[in-house]
Coordinates of C-alpha atoms in Angstrom, one line a residue:
Chain A
M1442 CA 192.6 246.9 12.8
N1443 CA 192.7 243.8 15.1
L1444 CA 190.2 244.1 18.0
Y1445 CA 191.6 241.2 20.0
P1446 CA 194.6 243.2 21.4
V1447 CA 192.4 246.3 22.1
R1448 CA 190.0 244.1 24.0
A1449 CA 192.8 242.4 25.9
I1450 CA 194.3 245.7 27.1
Y1451 CA 190.9 247.2 27.8
M1452 CA 189.7 244.2 29.8
A1453 CA 193.1 244.1 31.8
E1454 CA 192.9 247.7 32.6
M1455 CA 189.3 247.4 33.7
A1456 CA 190.2 244.4 35.8
R1457 CA 192.7 246.6 37.5
T1458 CA 190.0 249.1 38.3
R1459 CA 187.9 246.4 39.9
R1460 CA 190.8 245.2 41.9
T1461 CA 191.4 248.7 43.2
L1462 CA 187.7 249.7 43.5
L1463 CA 188.3 251.7 46.7
Q1464 CA 190.9 254.1 45.2
S1465 CA 189.3 254.1 41.7
I1466 CA 185.7 254.8 42.5
V1467 CA 184.9 255.1 46.1
S1468 CA 187.6 257.7 47.0
P1469 CA 186.7 260.3 44.3
V1470 CA 183.0 260.0 45.3
I1471 CA 183.8 260.7 48.9
S1472 CA 185.9 263.6 48.2
T1473 CA 183.3 265.1 45.9
S1474 CA 180.7 264.6 48.6
L1475 CA 183.0 266.5 50.9
Y1476 CA 183.1 269.4 48.4
F1477 CA 179.3 269.5 48.4
V1478 CA 179.1 269.5 52.2
V1479 CA 181.6 272.3 52.5
F1480 CA 181.1 274.4 49.5
G1481 CA 177.5 273.5 48.6
A1482 CA 175.9 273.4 52.0
A1483 CA 178.1 275.2 54.5
I1484 CA 179.5 278.1 52.4
G1485 CA 177.0 278.0 49.5
S1486 CA 174.1 278.9 51.7
R1487 CA 175.7 282.2 52.3
I1488 CA 176.4 282.9 48.6
S1489 CA 173.7 284.4 46.5
E1490 CA 172.4 282.7 43.4
I1491 CA 174.5 282.9 40.2
D1492 CA 172.5 283.6 37.1
G1493 CA 169.4 282.3 39.0
I1494 CA 171.1 279.0 40.0
S1495 CA 171.7 278.2 43.7
Y1496 CA 175.4 277.9 44.4
G1497 CA 175.3 274.3 45.4
A1498 CA 173.8 273.4 42.0
F1499 CA 176.1 275.8 40.1
I1500 CA 179.2 273.9 41.3
V1501 CA 178.0 270.5 40.2
P1502 CA 179.4 270.7 36.5
G1503 CA 182.6 272.2 37.8
L1504 CA 183.1 269.5 40.4
I1505 CA 182.4 266.7 37.9
M1506 CA 184.9 268.4 35.5
L1507 CA 187.5 268.6 38.4
M1508 CA 187.2 264.9 39.1
L1509 CA 187.0 264.0 35.4
L1510 CA 190.3 265.8 34.5
T1511 CA 192.3 264.6 37.5
Q1512 CA 191.0 261.1 37.3
S1513 CA 191.4 260.7 33.6
V1514 CA 195.0 261.9 33.7
S1515 CA 195.9 259.8 36.8
N1516 CA 194.2 256.7 35.5
A1517 CA 195.7 256.8 32.0
S1518 CA 199.1 257.9 33.2
F1519 CA 199.3 255.1 35.7
G1520 CA 198.0 252.5 33.2
I1521 CA 200.9 252.9 30.9
F1522 CA 203.5 254.0 33.5
F1523 CA 203.1 250.8 35.5
P1524 CA 204.1 248.4 32.7
K1525 CA 207.0 250.7 31.9
F1526 CA 208.1 250.7 35.6
S1527 CA 207.7 246.9 36.1
G1528 CA 209.3 246.1 32.7
S1529 CA 206.3 244.2 31.5
I1530 CA 206.0 246.7 28.6
Y1531 CA 208.3 244.5 26.6
E1532 CA 205.3 242.5 25.8
L1533 CA 203.3 245.5 24.5
L1534 CA 206.2 246.6 22.4
S1535 CA 206.9 243.1 20.9
A1536 CA 203.2 242.4 20.1
P1537 CA 201.9 242.7 16.5
I1538 CA 199.8 245.6 17.3
S1539 CA 199.5 249.1 16.0
Y1540 CA 200.0 252.2 18.0
L1541 CA 196.4 253.1 17.5
E1542 CA 195.3 249.8 19.0
I1543 CA 197.5 250.4 22.1
V1544 CA 196.1 253.9 22.6
M1545 CA 192.5 252.6 22.0
G1546 CA 192.9 250.0 24.7
Y1547 CA 194.6 252.2 27.4
V1548 CA 192.9 255.4 26.8
G1549 CA 189.6 253.7 26.1
A1550 CA 189.8 252.0 29.5
A1551 CA 190.9 255.3 31.3
A1552 CA 188.2 257.3 29.7
S1553 CA 185.5 254.7 30.4
K1554 CA 186.4 254.7 34.0
S1555 CA 186.3 258.5 34.1
I1556 CA 182.9 258.7 32.4
L1557 CA 181.6 256.1 34.9
L1558 CA 182.9 258.1 37.7
G1559 CA 181.5 261.3 36.3
L1560 CA 178.0 259.8 36.1
I1561 CA 178.4 258.4 39.6
I1562 CA 179.3 261.8 40.9
L1563 CA 176.4 263.3 39.0
A1564 CA 174.0 260.9 40.7
T1565 CA 175.7 261.5 44.0
S1566 CA 175.1 265.2 43.6
G1567 CA 171.5 264.5 43.2
F1568 CA 171.4 263.8 47.0
F1569 CA 172.7 267.3 47.8
V1570 CA 171.1 269.6 45.2
P1571 CA 168.1 269.4 42.8
L1572 CA 169.5 268.2 39.5
Q1573 CA 168.7 269.6 36.1
V1574 CA 170.3 268.8 32.8
A1575 CA 169.1 271.1 30.0
H1576 CA 171.0 269.6 27.1
P1577 CA 171.6 265.8 27.9
F1578 CA 173.2 265.1 24.5
W1579 CA 175.8 268.0 24.9
M1580 CA 176.4 267.0 28.6
L1581 CA 177.3 263.4 27.4
T1582 CA 179.4 264.8 24.5
F1583 CA 181.4 267.1 26.8
L1584 CA 181.8 264.3 29.3
V1585 CA 183.1 261.9 26.7
L1586 CA 185.2 264.4 24.9
T1587 CA 186.9 265.6 28.0
A1588 CA 187.4 262.1 29.5
V1589 CA 189.1 261.0 26.2
T1590 CA 191.2 264.1 25.7
F1591 CA 192.5 264.1 29.3
S1592 CA 193.1 260.4 29.2
L1593 CA 195.3 261.0 26.1
L1594 CA 197.1 263.7 28.1
G1595 CA 197.5 261.2 31.0
F1596 CA 198.8 258.6 28.5
I1597 CA 201.5 261.1 27.4
I1598 CA 202.4 261.9 31.0
G1599 CA 202.7 258.3 31.8
I1600 CA 205.2 257.7 28.9
W1601 CA 207.1 260.9 29.7
A1602 CA 207.4 260.1 33.5
E1603 CA 210.5 258.4 34.6
G1604 CA 209.5 258.0 38.2
F1605 CA 206.5 258.1 40.4
D1606 CA 207.2 261.6 41.6
R1607 CA 207.0 263.0 38.0
L1608 CA 203.8 261.0 37.5
Q1609 CA 202.2 263.1 40.2
L1610 CA 203.8 266.3 39.1
V1611 CA 201.6 267.3 36.2
P1612 CA 198.3 266.5 37.9
L1613 CA 199.3 268.3 41.0
L1614 CA 201.0 271.3 39.5
V1615 CA 199.1 271.9 36.4
I1616 CA 195.8 270.1 36.3
T1617 CA 194.5 270.9 39.7
P1618 CA 195.4 274.7 39.7
L1619 CA 193.9 275.1 36.2
T1620 CA 190.7 273.5 37.3
F1621 CA 190.4 275.4 40.4
L1622 CA 191.1 278.7 38.6
G1623 CA 189.0 277.5 35.6
G1624 CA 185.6 278.6 37.0
S1625 CA 184.7 275.3 38.7
F1626 CA 183.5 277.1 41.8
Y1627 CA 182.6 280.6 40.4
S1628 CA 181.5 282.4 37.4
I1629 CA 184.3 284.4 35.8
D1630 CA 182.0 287.4 35.7
M1631 CA 182.7 287.6 39.4
L1632 CA 186.4 288.3 38.7
P1633 CA 187.9 291.9 38.1
P1634 CA 188.2 292.6 34.3
F1635 CA 191.9 292.0 34.2
W1636 CA 191.7 288.5 35.7
Q1637 CA 188.8 287.7 33.5
G1638 CA 191.1 288.2 30.6
V1639 CA 193.9 286.1 32.1
T1640 CA 191.3 283.3 32.9
L1641 CA 190.5 283.0 29.2
L1642 CA 193.9 281.6 28.6
N1643 CA 193.0 278.7 30.8
P1644 CA 191.8 275.9 28.6
V1645 CA 189.7 274.4 31.4
V1646 CA 187.5 277.5 31.5
Y1647 CA 186.1 276.5 28.2
L1648 CA 185.5 272.9 29.3
V1649 CA 183.8 274.0 32.5
S1650 CA 181.7 276.6 30.8
G1651 CA 180.5 274.4 28.1
F1652 CA 179.7 271.6 30.5
R1653 CA 177.8 274.0 32.7
W1654 CA 175.9 275.3 29.7
S1655 CA 174.7 271.7 29.0
F1656 CA 173.2 271.7 32.6
Y1657 CA 171.8 275.1 33.0
G1658 CA 172.0 276.9 29.7
I1659 CA 174.3 279.5 31.2
S1660 CA 178.0 279.9 30.2
D1661 CA 181.0 282.2 30.5
V1662 CA 182.1 281.6 26.9
S1663 CA 180.2 280.7 23.8
L1664 CA 179.4 277.0 23.2
A1665 CA 181.3 277.1 19.9
A1666 CA 184.4 278.4 21.7
S1667 CA 184.1 275.5 24.1
V1668 CA 183.7 272.9 21.4
I1669 CA 186.6 274.3 19.3
M1670 CA 188.9 274.5 22.3
I1671 CA 188.4 270.8 23.3
C1672 CA 188.8 269.7 19.8
L1673 CA 192.0 271.6 19.5
F1674 CA 193.3 270.0 22.7
L1675 CA 192.3 266.6 21.5
A1676 CA 194.1 267.1 18.3
A1677 CA 197.3 268.3 20.1
C1678 CA 197.2 265.2 22.3
L1679 CA 196.7 262.9 19.3
A1680 CA 199.6 264.6 17.4
T1681 CA 201.9 264.2 20.4
I1682 CA 201.0 260.5 20.8
G1683 CA 201.6 260.0 17.1
W1684 CA 205.1 261.6 17.5
I1685 CA 205.9 259.5 20.5
F1686 CA 205.2 256.3 18.8
R1687 CA 207.0 257.2 15.5
T1688 CA 210.1 258.1 17.4
G1689 CA 209.8 255.6 20.2
Y1690 CA 210.4 258.5 22.7
R1691 CA 210.9 257.1 26.1
L1692 CA 209.7 253.7 24.9
K1693 CA 212.3 252.3 22.6
P1694 CA 216.1 253.1 23.0
Chain B
M563 CA 219.4 224.7 0.9
N564 CA 218.9 228.1 2.5
D565 CA 215.7 228.0 4.7
A566 CA 216.4 230.8 7.1
I567 CA 213.4 231.8 9.2
I568 CA 215.4 234.9 10.6
E569 CA 217.7 236.8 8.4
I570 CA 219.7 239.7 10.0
R571 CA 221.6 241.9 7.7
G572 CA 224.1 244.5 8.4
L573 CA 222.7 245.3 11.9
N574 CA 224.3 248.2 13.7
K575 CA 223.0 249.7 17.0
T576 CA 224.6 252.6 18.7
Y577 CA 222.7 253.8 21.8
R578 CA 222.3 257.4 22.7
G579 CA 225.4 258.2 24.5
G580 CA 227.6 256.5 21.9
F581 CA 227.8 253.0 23.1
Q582 CA 227.9 250.7 20.2
A583 CA 226.0 247.6 21.2
L584 CA 226.0 245.8 17.8
S585 CA 228.4 246.1 15.0
R586 CA 227.7 244.9 11.4
V587 CA 225.8 241.8 12.5
D588 CA 224.9 239.3 9.8
L589 CA 223.1 236.2 11.0
Q590 CA 220.8 233.6 9.6
I591 CA 218.7 231.3 11.9
Q592 CA 217.5 228.1 10.2
R593 CA 213.9 227.0 10.4
G594 CA 213.4 224.5 13.2
E595 CA 216.8 224.6 14.8
I596 CA 217.9 225.4 18.3
F597 CA 220.4 228.2 18.0
A598 CA 222.4 229.3 21.1
L599 CA 223.8 232.8 21.2
L600 CA 226.8 232.8 23.6
G601 CA 228.7 235.7 24.9
P602 CA 230.0 237.4 28.0
N603 CA 227.8 239.9 29.9
G604 CA 227.4 243.1 27.8
A605 CA 228.3 241.4 24.6
G606 CA 225.2 242.4 22.8
K607 CA 223.0 239.4 23.2
T608 CA 219.9 241.1 24.6
T609 CA 220.3 244.0 22.3
L610 CA 220.3 241.7 19.2
I611 CA 217.1 240.0 20.5
S612 CA 215.5 243.2 21.3
V613 CA 216.1 244.6 17.8
V614 CA 214.5 241.5 16.3
C615 CA 211.5 241.6 18.5
G616 CA 211.0 245.4 18.1
L617 CA 212.0 246.6 21.5
V618 CA 215.0 248.6 20.3
N619 CA 215.2 250.6 17.1
P620 CA 218.3 249.6 15.1
S621 CA 220.7 252.3 13.9
E622 CA 221.2 250.5 10.6
G623 CA 220.3 247.2 9.0
Q624 CA 217.4 245.0 8.4
V625 CA 215.7 242.0 9.9
L626 CA 213.5 239.6 8.0
V627 CA 211.3 237.2 9.9
D628 CA 210.0 234.4 7.7
G629 CA 210.5 236.9 4.8
F630 CA 208.7 239.7 6.5
D631 CA 210.5 242.9 7.3
N632 CA 210.3 243.4 11.1
V633 CA 209.6 247.2 10.7
A634 CA 207.5 247.5 7.5
D635 CA 205.6 244.2 8.0
Y636 CA 205.7 244.2 11.8
R637 CA 202.4 242.6 12.2
Q638 CA 203.3 239.5 10.2
A639 CA 206.9 239.4 11.6
R640 CA 206.0 239.8 15.3
E641 CA 203.0 237.4 15.4
R642 CA 205.5 234.7 14.6
I643 CA 207.7 235.5 17.6
G644 CA 207.4 234.7 21.2
L645 CA 209.8 236.4 23.6
V646 CA 210.9 235.4 27.1
P647 CA 212.8 238.2 28.6
Q648 CA 215.6 238.0 30.9
E649 CA 214.1 239.9 33.8
L650 CA 211.2 238.5 35.7
T651 CA 208.7 241.2 34.9
N652 CA 205.1 240.6 35.7
E653 CA 201.9 242.3 36.7
A654 CA 202.2 241.2 40.2
F655 CA 198.5 241.1 41.1
E656 CA 197.2 239.2 38.1
T657 CA 196.5 235.5 38.2
V658 CA 198.5 233.0 36.0
W659 CA 195.5 232.2 33.9
N660 CA 194.5 235.9 33.3
T661 CA 198.1 237.0 32.4
V662 CA 198.6 234.2 30.0
S663 CA 195.3 234.8 28.4
F664 CA 196.0 238.4 28.2
S665 CA 199.2 237.8 26.2
R666 CA 197.3 235.7 23.7
G667 CA 194.8 238.5 23.1
L668 CA 197.7 241.1 22.9
F669 CA 199.1 239.1 20.0
G670 CA 195.8 239.3 18.2
K671 CA 194.6 235.8 18.6
A672 CA 191.0 234.8 19.4
P673 CA 190.7 233.3 22.9
N674 CA 191.4 229.6 23.1
P675 CA 191.2 228.2 26.6
A676 CA 192.1 224.7 25.4
H677 CA 195.4 226.0 24.1
I678 CA 196.2 228.0 27.3
E679 CA 195.3 224.9 29.3
S680 CA 197.8 222.7 27.3
V681 CA 200.5 225.4 27.6
L682 CA 200.0 225.6 31.4
K683 CA 200.0 221.8 31.7
S684 CA 203.2 221.4 29.7
L685 CA 205.0 223.9 32.0
A686 CA 203.5 222.4 35.2
L687 CA 201.6 225.6 35.9
W688 CA 198.1 224.2 35.8
D689 CA 197.8 223.8 39.6
K690 CA 198.8 227.4 40.0
R691 CA 196.5 228.8 37.4
N692 CA 194.4 230.8 39.9
N693 CA 197.4 232.0 42.0
R694 CA 198.4 235.5 41.8
L695 CA 201.9 236.0 40.3
I696 CA 203.3 237.7 43.4
T697 CA 202.7 234.5 45.3
L698 CA 204.9 232.5 42.9
S699 CA 208.5 231.4 43.4
G700 CA 211.2 232.7 40.9
G701 CA 211.3 229.5 38.9
M702 CA 207.5 229.5 38.6
K703 CA 207.5 233.1 37.4
R704 CA 210.0 232.2 34.8
R705 CA 207.7 229.5 33.6
V706 CA 204.8 232.0 33.5
L707 CA 206.9 234.2 31.2
I708 CA 207.5 231.2 28.9
A709 CA 203.7 230.3 29.0
K710 CA 202.9 233.9 28.0
A711 CA 205.4 233.7 25.1
L712 CA 203.8 230.5 24.0
S713 CA 200.2 231.6 24.4
H714 CA 199.9 232.9 20.8
E715 CA 201.5 229.7 19.2
P716 CA 204.6 231.4 17.9
R717 CA 206.8 229.7 15.3
I718 CA 209.9 231.3 16.8
L719 CA 210.8 231.5 20.4
F720 CA 213.4 233.7 21.9
L721 CA 214.7 232.7 25.3
D722 CA 216.9 235.4 26.9
E723 CA 218.9 233.7 29.6
P724 CA 216.0 231.3 30.3
T725 CA 217.6 229.4 33.1
A726 CA 219.3 232.2 35.0
G727 CA 218.5 231.7 38.7
V728 CA 216.7 228.4 38.1
D729 CA 217.6 225.3 40.0
V730 CA 219.0 222.3 38.3
E731 CA 215.9 220.2 38.3
L732 CA 213.8 223.0 36.8
R733 CA 216.5 223.6 34.3
R734 CA 216.3 220.2 33.1
E735 CA 212.5 220.3 32.9
M736 CA 212.8 223.5 30.8
W737 CA 215.2 221.9 28.4
Q738 CA 212.7 219.1 28.0
V739 CA 210.0 221.7 27.2
V740 CA 212.3 223.4 24.7
R741 CA 213.0 220.0 23.0
E742 CA 209.3 219.3 22.7
L743 CA 208.8 222.7 21.1
R744 CA 211.6 222.0 18.6
D745 CA 210.0 218.6 17.8
N746 CA 206.8 220.5 17.0
G747 CA 208.7 222.7 14.5
V748 CA 209.3 225.7 16.7
T749 CA 212.6 227.5 16.0
I750 CA 214.4 228.4 19.2
I751 CA 217.0 231.0 19.9
L752 CA 218.4 231.1 23.3
T753 CA 221.0 233.3 24.9
T754 CA 223.0 232.0 27.8
H755 CA 226.1 232.2 29.6
Y756 CA 225.7 228.9 31.0
I757 CA 227.8 227.1 28.4
E758 CA 226.6 223.7 29.6
E759 CA 223.2 224.8 28.5
A760 CA 224.4 225.5 24.9
E761 CA 226.4 222.3 24.9
E762 CA 223.3 220.3 26.0
M763 CA 220.7 221.9 23.8
A764 CA 221.9 223.7 20.8
D765 CA 222.2 222.5 17.2
R766 CA 224.3 225.5 16.2
I767 CA 226.2 228.1 18.3
G768 CA 226.9 231.7 17.6
V769 CA 229.5 233.5 19.7
I770 CA 229.0 237.3 20.1
N771 CA 231.6 239.5 21.8
N772 CA 231.7 243.3 21.9
G773 CA 228.7 243.6 19.5
E774 CA 230.2 241.4 16.8
I775 CA 229.4 237.9 15.8
V776 CA 232.7 236.2 16.3
L777 CA 231.7 232.8 15.0
V778 CA 228.6 230.8 14.0
E779 CA 229.1 227.0 13.7
D780 CA 227.4 223.7 14.1
K781 CA 227.9 222.6 17.6
H782 CA 229.5 219.3 16.8
A783 CA 231.7 220.8 14.2
L784 CA 232.7 223.5 16.6
M785 CA 233.6 221.1 19.3
S786 CA 235.6 218.7 17.0
K787 CA 237.3 221.6 15.3
L788 CA 238.3 223.6 18.3
G789 CA 238.0 221.0 21.0
S790 CA 240.7 218.6 22.0
K791 CA 240.9 215.4 24.0
Q792 CA 243.4 214.3 26.6
L793 CA 244.3 210.8 27.7
T794 CA 246.3 210.4 30.9
L795 CA 248.0 207.2 31.7
Y796 CA 249.1 206.6 35.3
L797 CA 252.3 204.7 35.0
N798 CA 253.5 201.9 37.3
E799 CA 257.1 203.0 37.0
P800 CA 258.0 206.8 36.6
L801 CA 259.9 207.7 33.5
E802 CA 262.7 210.1 33.4
I803 CA 262.4 210.9 29.7
L804 CA 260.4 209.6 26.9
P805 CA 261.9 206.8 25.0
S806 CA 262.8 207.9 21.5
A807 CA 260.0 205.7 19.9
L808 CA 257.5 207.7 21.9
D809 CA 259.1 211.0 21.4
R810 CA 256.3 213.0 19.6
P811 CA 254.7 216.3 20.1
E812 CA 251.3 214.8 21.3
L813 CA 252.9 213.1 24.3
S814 CA 254.3 214.6 27.4
L815 CA 255.2 213.6 30.9
S816 CA 253.8 215.1 34.1
A817 CA 253.7 214.5 37.8
E818 CA 257.5 213.8 37.9
G819 CA 257.2 211.1 35.3
H820 CA 254.2 209.3 36.9
E821 CA 251.8 210.3 34.3
L822 CA 251.9 210.2 30.5
V823 CA 249.6 212.7 28.8
Y824 CA 248.4 212.2 25.3
T825 CA 246.6 215.2 23.6
Y826 CA 244.7 214.5 20.5
D827 CA 241.8 216.0 18.4
G828 CA 240.4 213.0 16.4
H829 CA 242.6 213.5 13.3
Q830 CA 245.3 211.2 14.6
E831 CA 243.0 208.2 14.3
E832 CA 242.8 208.8 10.6
D833 CA 246.5 209.0 10.3
G834 CA 247.0 205.7 12.1
H835 CA 248.6 207.4 15.2
G836 CA 245.6 207.0 17.4
I837 CA 245.2 205.4 20.8
P838 CA 245.6 201.7 19.5
A839 CA 249.0 202.7 17.9
L840 CA 250.0 204.3 21.2
L841 CA 249.1 201.3 23.3
T842 CA 251.1 199.0 20.9
D843 CA 254.1 201.3 21.1
L844 CA 253.9 201.3 24.9
E845 CA 253.7 197.6 25.0
R846 CA 256.7 197.3 22.8
E847 CA 258.7 199.6 25.1
G848 CA 257.6 197.7 28.1
I849 CA 255.8 200.6 29.8
T850 CA 252.9 199.6 31.9
F851 CA 250.1 201.6 33.5
K852 CA 247.7 201.0 36.3
D853 CA 244.9 203.5 35.4
L854 CA 243.8 205.9 32.8
H855 CA 241.7 209.0 32.5
T856 CA 240.3 210.8 29.5
R857 CA 239.0 214.3 29.3
Q858 CA 237.4 216.3 26.5
S859 CA 237.6 220.1 26.4
S860 CA 234.2 221.5 26.9
L861 CA 232.5 224.3 24.9
E862 CA 233.4 226.5 27.9
D863 CA 237.2 226.0 27.3
I864 CA 236.5 226.8 23.5
F865 CA 234.5 229.8 24.4
V866 CA 237.0 231.3 26.9
D867 CA 239.8 230.7 24.2
L868 CA 237.7 232.5 21.5
V869 CA 236.8 235.5 23.6
K870 CA 240.3 235.8 25.0
E871 CA 241.8 235.6 21.5
R872 CA 239.7 238.5 20.2
A873 CA 239.9 240.7 23.3

């Protein structure tokens, strides 16, 4: 393991974040604030409490998850797609670095950015609703695990994508619907029994549920199920990336 | 003595879709030389470099870099190599300094601002160090790519079409940089289709065509073996036919007898039939001339002949 290349990639990616501060940090914060205004204040005041939590507070973990998933995927996918698109990836492929070091650099940077963003959104939400974090350790664990897992997924998408349209495809068609239908804005108890069953097939449900538990001690599924699901997902992403680098899929002709 | 820094054995590359870009390539690059790989577009030059540098997976064969297998011992093999690609690819919004420093880190070396500074100065990029790449001219971007490749102090430098789209002055400057690198012991492999470049720079020349190495030869040996020279004498009085004393295959008349053309390759001198003998014969026959012109066939002529022959 050589840490210089990891550091070089990490710092270059973080520098890109700083250059594009507006898109990277400010715009997700603004859009989350809009959710609070619309769902939390305007609509939420007409929705009764869920498990003793006001609706505005109830959606905080879900909103953070929504941003965490979409931003992790889009950051990490863009980070590796751009050198592929510009051709500067030749340098990465010809450098004396292992696959693990490449992934640590890119995914580490994307995940750091998402975690930072998650914490900023958490702080922002404090302006709108009273905050309460029952299990801070688990909250951070879920935050980090989710950011890393979905940054890995984004990295895979970035390698798979052959154009900007495909780069947008998965976040738009898969991640956003799964998050919206994953209990970000409601408790799955509120659904008819059949749809409750269907919802349990959605991996995001387990993430949102576990994350919400770390805030309020209430959850749709058990904590163990949440932890197992996210670890499975993490393992699947790691295995896919291992396969990509072994075969040179979409990287080396 | 065999002191190969790169050894390529039995390399084959067939791309998905069936195009065979390299076919049974065996090649040795000697330590410290400048090796020019010549070939027409699509001959396999870039594929060959890409396999050595790890950008393309070979279908078959092995590459040793300073004794290290470029797949099994990729770290040792790759840290010795710097690659300057053909395309001008850059992170457009980075500054020169940052992108060159990034390359050094990527190749696993501790930061060394003094080295980066000397690389930038040697490439006349020092004044531009805080400029974003997008603001640089094409020639400057090319130099940045060279600076990136040199940032980690490689022992071997690959230059893929280094002077494509570069003006004459800059080309000469780059040749100077390449020579200085060679003087510092860096082995240089350049591909080019500017034959003038190979002729000017290279110690040895390899010709590749249709994925096969057609020939590898010392430049001077190649030029004396395959090249020829011509001496044209502009006669005072036109000749109808050559006098019998001058009737030999190397001599011919052109321009309706106004010009006498002597074609030779250097061996005639040894046999005693060289230019001095010709001039003596002319004097004896009373043939006088007002001017003369000599011409040496260039590497380009040789190259075109070689590629045409095999096509």
